[in-house]
Short mmCIF file of C-alpha atoms and ligand atoms in Angstrom, two decimals:
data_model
loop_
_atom_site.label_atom_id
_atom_site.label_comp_id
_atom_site.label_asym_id
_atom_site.label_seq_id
_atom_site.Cartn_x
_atom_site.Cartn_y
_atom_site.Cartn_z
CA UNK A 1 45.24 -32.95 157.95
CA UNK A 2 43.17 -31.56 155.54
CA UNK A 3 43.81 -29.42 152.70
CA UNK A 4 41.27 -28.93 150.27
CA UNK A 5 40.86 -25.35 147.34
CA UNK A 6 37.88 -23.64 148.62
CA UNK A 7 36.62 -22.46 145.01
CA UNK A 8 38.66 -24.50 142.16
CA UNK A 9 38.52 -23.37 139.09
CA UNK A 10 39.11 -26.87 137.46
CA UNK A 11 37.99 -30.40 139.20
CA UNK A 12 39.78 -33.30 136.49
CA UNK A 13 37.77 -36.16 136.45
CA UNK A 14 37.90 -39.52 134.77
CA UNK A 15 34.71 -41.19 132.58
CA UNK A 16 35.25 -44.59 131.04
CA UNK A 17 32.38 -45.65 128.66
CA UNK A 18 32.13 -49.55 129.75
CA UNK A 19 30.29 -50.28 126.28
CA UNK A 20 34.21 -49.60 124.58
CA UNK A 21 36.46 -51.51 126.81
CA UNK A 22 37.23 -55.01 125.40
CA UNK A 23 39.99 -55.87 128.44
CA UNK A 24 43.01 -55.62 126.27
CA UNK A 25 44.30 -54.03 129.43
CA UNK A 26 46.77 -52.06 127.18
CA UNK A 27 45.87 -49.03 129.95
CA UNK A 28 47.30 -51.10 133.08
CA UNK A 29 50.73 -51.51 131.19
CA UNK A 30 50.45 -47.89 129.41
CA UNK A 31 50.60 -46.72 133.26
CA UNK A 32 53.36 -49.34 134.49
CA UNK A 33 55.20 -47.94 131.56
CA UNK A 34 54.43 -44.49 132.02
CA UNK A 35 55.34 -44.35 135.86
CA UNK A 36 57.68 -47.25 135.90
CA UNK A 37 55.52 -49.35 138.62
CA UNK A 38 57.39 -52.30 140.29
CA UNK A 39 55.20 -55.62 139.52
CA UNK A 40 53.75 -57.29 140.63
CA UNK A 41 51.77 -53.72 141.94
CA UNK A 42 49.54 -52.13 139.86
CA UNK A 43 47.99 -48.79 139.67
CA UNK A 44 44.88 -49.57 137.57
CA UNK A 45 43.14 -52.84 136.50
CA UNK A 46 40.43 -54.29 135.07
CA UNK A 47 37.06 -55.48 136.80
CA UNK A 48 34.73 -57.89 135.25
CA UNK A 49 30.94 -56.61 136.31
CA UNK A 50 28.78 -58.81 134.35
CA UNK A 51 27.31 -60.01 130.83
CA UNK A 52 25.82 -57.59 128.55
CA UNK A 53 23.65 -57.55 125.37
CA UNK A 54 21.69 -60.22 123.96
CA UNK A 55 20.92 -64.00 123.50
CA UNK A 56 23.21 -65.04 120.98
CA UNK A 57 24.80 -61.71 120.88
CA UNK A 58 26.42 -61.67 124.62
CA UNK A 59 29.52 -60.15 126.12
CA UNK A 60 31.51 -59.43 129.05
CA UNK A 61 31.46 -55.76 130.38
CA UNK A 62 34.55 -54.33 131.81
CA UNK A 63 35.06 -51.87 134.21
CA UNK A 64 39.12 -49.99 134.42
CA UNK A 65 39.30 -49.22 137.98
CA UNK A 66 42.02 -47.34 140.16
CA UNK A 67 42.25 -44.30 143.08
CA UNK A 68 38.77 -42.25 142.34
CA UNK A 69 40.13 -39.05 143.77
CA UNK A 70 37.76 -39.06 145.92
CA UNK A 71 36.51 -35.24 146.48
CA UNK A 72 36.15 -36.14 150.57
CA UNK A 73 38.99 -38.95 150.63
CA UNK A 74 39.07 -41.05 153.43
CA UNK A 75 42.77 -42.22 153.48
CA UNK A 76 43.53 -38.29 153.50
CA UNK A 77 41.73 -38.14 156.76
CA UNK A 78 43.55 -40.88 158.18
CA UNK A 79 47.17 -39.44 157.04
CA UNK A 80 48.95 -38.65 160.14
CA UNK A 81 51.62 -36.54 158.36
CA UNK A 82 49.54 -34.44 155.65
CA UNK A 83 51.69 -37.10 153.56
CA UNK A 84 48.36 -37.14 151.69
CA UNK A 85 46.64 -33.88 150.14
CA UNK A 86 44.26 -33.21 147.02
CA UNK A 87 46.20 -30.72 144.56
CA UNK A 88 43.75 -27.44 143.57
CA UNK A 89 42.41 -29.70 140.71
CA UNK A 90 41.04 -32.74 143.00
CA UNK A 91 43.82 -35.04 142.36
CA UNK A 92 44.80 -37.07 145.40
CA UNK A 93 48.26 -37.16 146.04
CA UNK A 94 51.09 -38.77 148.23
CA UNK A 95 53.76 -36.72 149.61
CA UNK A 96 56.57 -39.16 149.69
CA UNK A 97 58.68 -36.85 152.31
CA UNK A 98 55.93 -36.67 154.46
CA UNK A 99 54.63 -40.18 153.96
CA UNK A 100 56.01 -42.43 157.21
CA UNK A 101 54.65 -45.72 155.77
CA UNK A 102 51.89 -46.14 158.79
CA UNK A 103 49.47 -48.31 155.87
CA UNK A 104 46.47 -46.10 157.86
CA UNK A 105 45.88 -44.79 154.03
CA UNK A 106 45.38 -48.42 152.51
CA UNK A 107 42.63 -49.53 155.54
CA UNK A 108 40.99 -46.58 154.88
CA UNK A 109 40.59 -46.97 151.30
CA UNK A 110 37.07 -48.33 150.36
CA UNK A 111 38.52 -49.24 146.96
CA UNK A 112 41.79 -50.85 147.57
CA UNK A 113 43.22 -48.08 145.32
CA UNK A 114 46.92 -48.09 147.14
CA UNK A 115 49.79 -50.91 147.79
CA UNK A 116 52.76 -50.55 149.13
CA UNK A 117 55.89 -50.69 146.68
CA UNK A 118 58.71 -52.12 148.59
CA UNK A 119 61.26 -51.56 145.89
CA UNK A 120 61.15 -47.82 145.95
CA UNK A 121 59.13 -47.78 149.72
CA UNK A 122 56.55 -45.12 148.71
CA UNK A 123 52.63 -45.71 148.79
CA UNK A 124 51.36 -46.80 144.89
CA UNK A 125 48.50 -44.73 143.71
CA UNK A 126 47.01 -43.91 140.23
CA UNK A 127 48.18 -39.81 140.21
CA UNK A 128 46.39 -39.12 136.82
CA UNK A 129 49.69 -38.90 135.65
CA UNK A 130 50.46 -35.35 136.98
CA UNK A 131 54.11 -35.08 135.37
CA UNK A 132 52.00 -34.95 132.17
CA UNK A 133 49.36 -32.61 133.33
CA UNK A 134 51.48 -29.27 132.92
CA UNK A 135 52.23 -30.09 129.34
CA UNK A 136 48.56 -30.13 128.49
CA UNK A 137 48.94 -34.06 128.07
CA UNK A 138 46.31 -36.28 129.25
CA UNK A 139 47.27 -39.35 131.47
CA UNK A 140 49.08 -42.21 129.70
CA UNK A 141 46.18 -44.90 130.17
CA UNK A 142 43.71 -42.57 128.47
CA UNK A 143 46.16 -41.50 125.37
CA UNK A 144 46.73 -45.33 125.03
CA UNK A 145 43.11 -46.43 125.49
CA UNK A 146 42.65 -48.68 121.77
CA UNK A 147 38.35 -48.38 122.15
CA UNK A 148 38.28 -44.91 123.05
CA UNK A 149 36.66 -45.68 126.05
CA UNK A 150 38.27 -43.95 128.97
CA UNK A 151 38.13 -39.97 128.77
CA UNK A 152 39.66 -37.53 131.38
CA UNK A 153 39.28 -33.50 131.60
CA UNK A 154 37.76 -30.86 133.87
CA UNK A 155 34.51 -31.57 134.95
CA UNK A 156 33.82 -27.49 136.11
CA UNK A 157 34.26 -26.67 131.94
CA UNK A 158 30.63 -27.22 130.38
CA UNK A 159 32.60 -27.69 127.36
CA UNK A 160 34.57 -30.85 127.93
CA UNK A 161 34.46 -33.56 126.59
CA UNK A 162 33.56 -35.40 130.15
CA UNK A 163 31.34 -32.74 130.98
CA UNK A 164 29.54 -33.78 127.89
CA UNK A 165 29.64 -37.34 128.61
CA UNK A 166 28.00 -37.18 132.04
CA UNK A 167 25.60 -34.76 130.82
CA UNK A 168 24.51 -37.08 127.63
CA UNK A 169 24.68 -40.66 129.52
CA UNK A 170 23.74 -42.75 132.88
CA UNK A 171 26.02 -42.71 134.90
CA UNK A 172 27.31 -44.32 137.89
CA UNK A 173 30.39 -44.34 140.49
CA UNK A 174 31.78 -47.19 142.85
CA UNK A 175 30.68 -47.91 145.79
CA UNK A 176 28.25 -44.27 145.77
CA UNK A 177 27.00 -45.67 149.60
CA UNK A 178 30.99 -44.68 151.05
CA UNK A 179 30.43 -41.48 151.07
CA UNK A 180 33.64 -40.48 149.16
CA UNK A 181 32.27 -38.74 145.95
CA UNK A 182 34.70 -39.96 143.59
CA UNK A 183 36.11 -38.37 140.53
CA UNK A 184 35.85 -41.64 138.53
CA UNK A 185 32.51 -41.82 136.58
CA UNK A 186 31.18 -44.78 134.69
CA UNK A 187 28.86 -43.92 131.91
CA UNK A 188 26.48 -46.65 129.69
FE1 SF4 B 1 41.94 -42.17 148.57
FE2 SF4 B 1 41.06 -44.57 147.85
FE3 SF4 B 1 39.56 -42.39 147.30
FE4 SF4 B 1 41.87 -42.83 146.00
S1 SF4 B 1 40.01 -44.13 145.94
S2 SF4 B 1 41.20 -40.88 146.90
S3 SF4 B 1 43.14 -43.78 147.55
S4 SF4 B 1 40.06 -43.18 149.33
FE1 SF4 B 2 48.03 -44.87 135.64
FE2 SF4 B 2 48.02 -42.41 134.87
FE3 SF4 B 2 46.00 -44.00 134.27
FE4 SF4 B 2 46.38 -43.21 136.76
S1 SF4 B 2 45.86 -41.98 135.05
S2 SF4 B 2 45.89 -45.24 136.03
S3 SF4 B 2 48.57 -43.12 136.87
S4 SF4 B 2 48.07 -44.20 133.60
#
């Protein structure tokens, strides 16, 4: 069932600069924390893509990962119920009335962005931490983020600060070849 704001007026986005995460991975407990996610399920995590830099001056590069809000979302295709539906801002969200537990959602998912949590029997997914959103706080992995490297805001405002980002740097998103036009941006 799809449900989808015709104009927004405000698409939030995520940009992590990969040359500022050093893996402390104090984001992935930041959001355990912040949403109070059973382990051993996690809403975000770490990738390892490669080596970077130099000879003798090499190092790891590190990619945060989680749900891209996809703008054309294939596991809200699937959704039987309308369990799940984008919110006016592009954030991809679960329904937990709705939600009957089918799993169609996590097949569909090019990025294995969802689990199932068993504790509290709801679908897991990175929400950009939309209890904060109201308050004019930014998601709890960003505000924690020790090398400044992730960044989230509205990518429709010029005048961001991820507006500037993606307008200043190469850029790149996951998996580009799905189809899903996600809302997660890596920039160099
Ligand atoms: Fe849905 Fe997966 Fe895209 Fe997130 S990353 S919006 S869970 S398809
Ligand atoms: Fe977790 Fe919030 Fe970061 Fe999403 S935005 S990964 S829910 S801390």
């Amino acid at each position: 069932m799809k449900q989808k704001a015709e104009n927004p007026k405000k698409r939030f986005a995520m940009v992590v600069e990969l040359k500022k995460c050093f893996n402390c991975k104090g984001c992935v407990v930041a959001c355990r924390a912040e949403n109070r996610v059973p382990l051993p399920i996690s809403r975000n995590w770490i990738e390892e893509s490669g080596v970077r830099g130099r000879y003798p001056f090499l190092g790891m590069t590190f990619e945060p990962a989680a749900c891209n809000h996809c703008e054309d979302p294939p596991c809200q295709r699937v959704c039987p119920t309308g369990a799940t539906y984008q919110s006016p801002e592009g954030i991809v969200l679960v329904d937990n009335r709705k939600c009957i537990g089918c799993k169609y959602c996590i097949l569909a998912c090019p990025y294995d962005a969802r689990s199932v949590n068993h504790h509290d029997r709801v679908i897991e997914k990175c929400t950009f931490c939309k209890q904060r959103l109201p308050e004019g706080r930014i998601p709890a992995c960003v505000e924690t983020c020790m090398g400044n490297a992730r960044h989230f805001g509205d990518i429709l405002d010029p005048n961001s600060e991820v507006s500037r980002l993606l307008a200043e740097k190469d850029r790149f998103v996951k998996k580009k070849e799905a189809g899903t036009r996600p809302a997660f941006y890596y920039v160099y």
